[in-house]
XYZ file of C-alpha atoms in Angstrom:
179
model
C 236.679 179.718 -103.801
C 234.975 182.611 -102.601
C 236.113 186.057 -103.381
C 234.836 189.266 -101.486
C 234.443 192.249 -103.678
C 235.324 195.699 -102.695
C 232.495 197.226 -100.615
C 230.632 194.077 -99.926
C 232.179 193.750 -96.496
C 229.815 195.907 -94.989
C 226.708 194.280 -96.428
C 228.137 190.959 -95.192
C 228.731 192.271 -91.759
C 225.192 194.249 -91.674
C 223.462 190.821 -92.728
C 225.154 188.732 -90.071
C 224.391 191.534 -87.364
C 220.688 191.325 -88.494
C 220.593 187.571 -88.561
C 222.088 187.620 -84.885
C 219.561 190.102 -83.818
C 216.718 188.180 -85.070
C 218.049 185.124 -83.327
C 218.533 186.895 -80.091
C 214.695 188.411 -80.448
C 213.550 184.732 -81.111
C 215.495 183.523 -77.945
C 214.080 186.228 -75.755
C 210.597 185.600 -76.883
C 210.959 182.071 -76.424
C 212.183 182.578 -72.693
C 209.264 185.233 -72.081
C 206.654 182.631 -73.327
C 208.217 179.868 -71.067
C 208.311 181.942 -67.979
C 204.625 183.285 -68.577
C 203.550 179.594 -68.967
C 205.358 178.576 -65.933
C 203.855 181.561 -63.840
C 200.627 180.825 -65.069
C 200.558 177.214 -64.124
C 201.736 178.489 -60.644
C 198.876 180.693 -60.281
C 196.363 178.011 -61.664
C 197.795 175.682 -58.859
C 197.277 178.084 -56.411
C 193.876 179.100 -57.336
C 193.018 175.216 -57.333
C 194.351 174.940 -53.776
C 192.686 177.841 -52.446
C 189.431 176.496 -53.800
C 190.004 173.189 -51.957
C 190.736 175.147 -48.752
C 187.436 177.245 -49.328
C 185.461 174.113 -49.896
C 187.009 172.379 -46.837
C 186.065 175.460 -44.930
C 182.602 175.320 -45.990
C 182.226 171.607 -45.485
C 183.575 171.880 -41.990
C 181.218 174.928 -40.993
C 177.506 174.452 -40.155
C 174.830 176.071 -42.429
C 173.960 179.568 -43.168
C 174.673 182.366 -45.808
C 178.490 182.281 -44.988
C 178.732 178.589 -46.046
C 176.681 179.172 -49.103
C 179.100 181.981 -49.951
C 182.123 180.363 -49.128
C 180.836 177.482 -51.483
C 180.106 179.540 -54.398
C 183.621 181.402 -54.128
C 185.393 177.904 -54.046
C 183.145 176.982 -57.216
C 184.365 179.910 -58.827
C 187.743 180.071 -57.910
C 188.161 176.484 -59.061
C 186.904 177.394 -62.350
C 189.151 179.929 -63.029
C 191.868 177.981 -61.999
C 190.663 175.306 -64.561
C 190.355 177.964 -67.067
C 193.757 179.333 -66.506
C 195.181 175.756 -66.660
C 193.976 175.043 -70.119
C 195.229 178.485 -71.976
C 198.254 179.636 -73.263
C 199.630 183.062 -71.873
C 198.791 184.634 -75.217
C 194.977 183.429 -75.157
C 194.799 184.668 -71.348
C 196.082 188.103 -72.692
C 193.472 188.471 -75.684
C 190.739 187.262 -73.264
C 191.657 189.958 -70.717
C 191.799 192.460 -73.103
C 188.685 191.691 -74.753
C 186.640 191.593 -71.549
C 188.376 195.187 -70.751
C 186.961 196.588 -73.995
C 183.609 194.776 -73.582
C 183.389 195.890 -69.859
C 185.736 198.499 -69.112
C 184.126 199.611 -65.577
C 183.868 196.033 -64.448
C 187.576 195.562 -65.816
C 188.844 198.613 -63.647
C 186.970 197.388 -60.384
C 188.458 193.923 -60.758
C 191.907 195.353 -61.504
C 191.634 197.535 -58.334
C 190.468 194.762 -56.273
C 193.319 192.554 -57.465
C 195.723 195.188 -56.800
C 194.244 195.845 -53.329
C 194.494 191.984 -52.457
C 198.112 191.667 -53.656
C 199.165 194.638 -51.877
C 197.724 193.392 -48.697
C 199.100 189.840 -49.251
C 202.601 191.258 -49.816
C 202.284 193.425 -46.569
C 201.333 190.461 -44.730
C 204.032 188.278 -46.114
C 206.545 191.175 -45.432
C 205.192 191.599 -41.575
C 205.226 187.915 -41.205
C 208.780 187.593 -42.368
C 209.949 190.538 -40.389
C 208.241 189.369 -37.068
C 210.010 186.160 -37.403
C 213.360 187.354 -37.811
C 213.825 190.345 -35.657
C 213.151 191.095 -32.009
C 211.847 194.199 -30.467
C 214.275 196.852 -29.633
C 214.374 197.993 -25.930
C 215.235 201.678 -25.764
C 218.269 202.359 -23.537
C 217.958 204.171 -20.244
C 220.218 206.968 -19.148
C 221.689 206.870 -15.689
C 219.830 208.478 -12.980
C 216.412 208.585 -15.109
C 215.122 205.502 -14.112
C 212.899 203.706 -16.639
C 212.597 206.967 -19.093
C 214.364 206.404 -22.450
C 217.508 207.795 -22.906
C 217.939 210.943 -25.346
C 221.175 211.416 -27.225
C 222.151 214.287 -24.981
C 221.500 212.203 -21.972
C 223.951 209.571 -22.863
C 226.524 212.005 -24.052
C 226.362 213.620 -20.565
C 225.159 217.094 -22.134
C 221.949 218.930 -21.595
C 219.302 218.491 -24.089
C 218.175 221.643 -26.148
C 216.537 224.055 -23.827
C 217.715 222.494 -20.510
C 220.035 224.833 -18.366
C 219.515 227.612 -20.905
C 218.704 230.902 -19.214
C 215.406 232.351 -20.209
C 215.104 235.917 -21.598
C 211.570 237.270 -20.534
C 210.037 240.679 -19.395
C 208.603 239.327 -16.292
C 210.193 240.431 -13.246
C 208.957 237.445 -11.368
C 211.217 234.935 -13.359
C 214.157 236.466 -11.777
C 213.285 236.145 -8.443
C 215.712 233.925 -6.415
C 218.026 233.359 -9.188
C 221.017 234.642 -7.271
């Protein structure tokens, strides 16, 4: 039979809380690693797919500098996809950190370029989905104004700001024919 001594209860509770906290941290780390690995594999597959598309574009084109550049880009994108596919997320982080330490200027330029590309892709996707789901709004017209867009005052029947308001001026010509 197990007997608890006075004063030992807080230590038991603290030990149990510590054990549960460590388990929670281990679970979170495992899930984070799993999600990072899945995301990394998705990116690797997209890079390989992009490489195939670039290679197909180059093969279907004629000859020239653009075709050579496209073939080189396809080759480099394919290499990057394979490299990413073969590594664990921690290895990728270590490689990126190492590269950033060795060549900080190049790293910053690449990071800025990647951010620019990601922003443009995001904007393009947003615009594409917005264009598919909404129609262009046509402004309402007020009665008697023809094709002119209506202003809030026109619709309510009240004059717009400044319309029908007497103007105070020192010019006597402004008051001719007012009565």
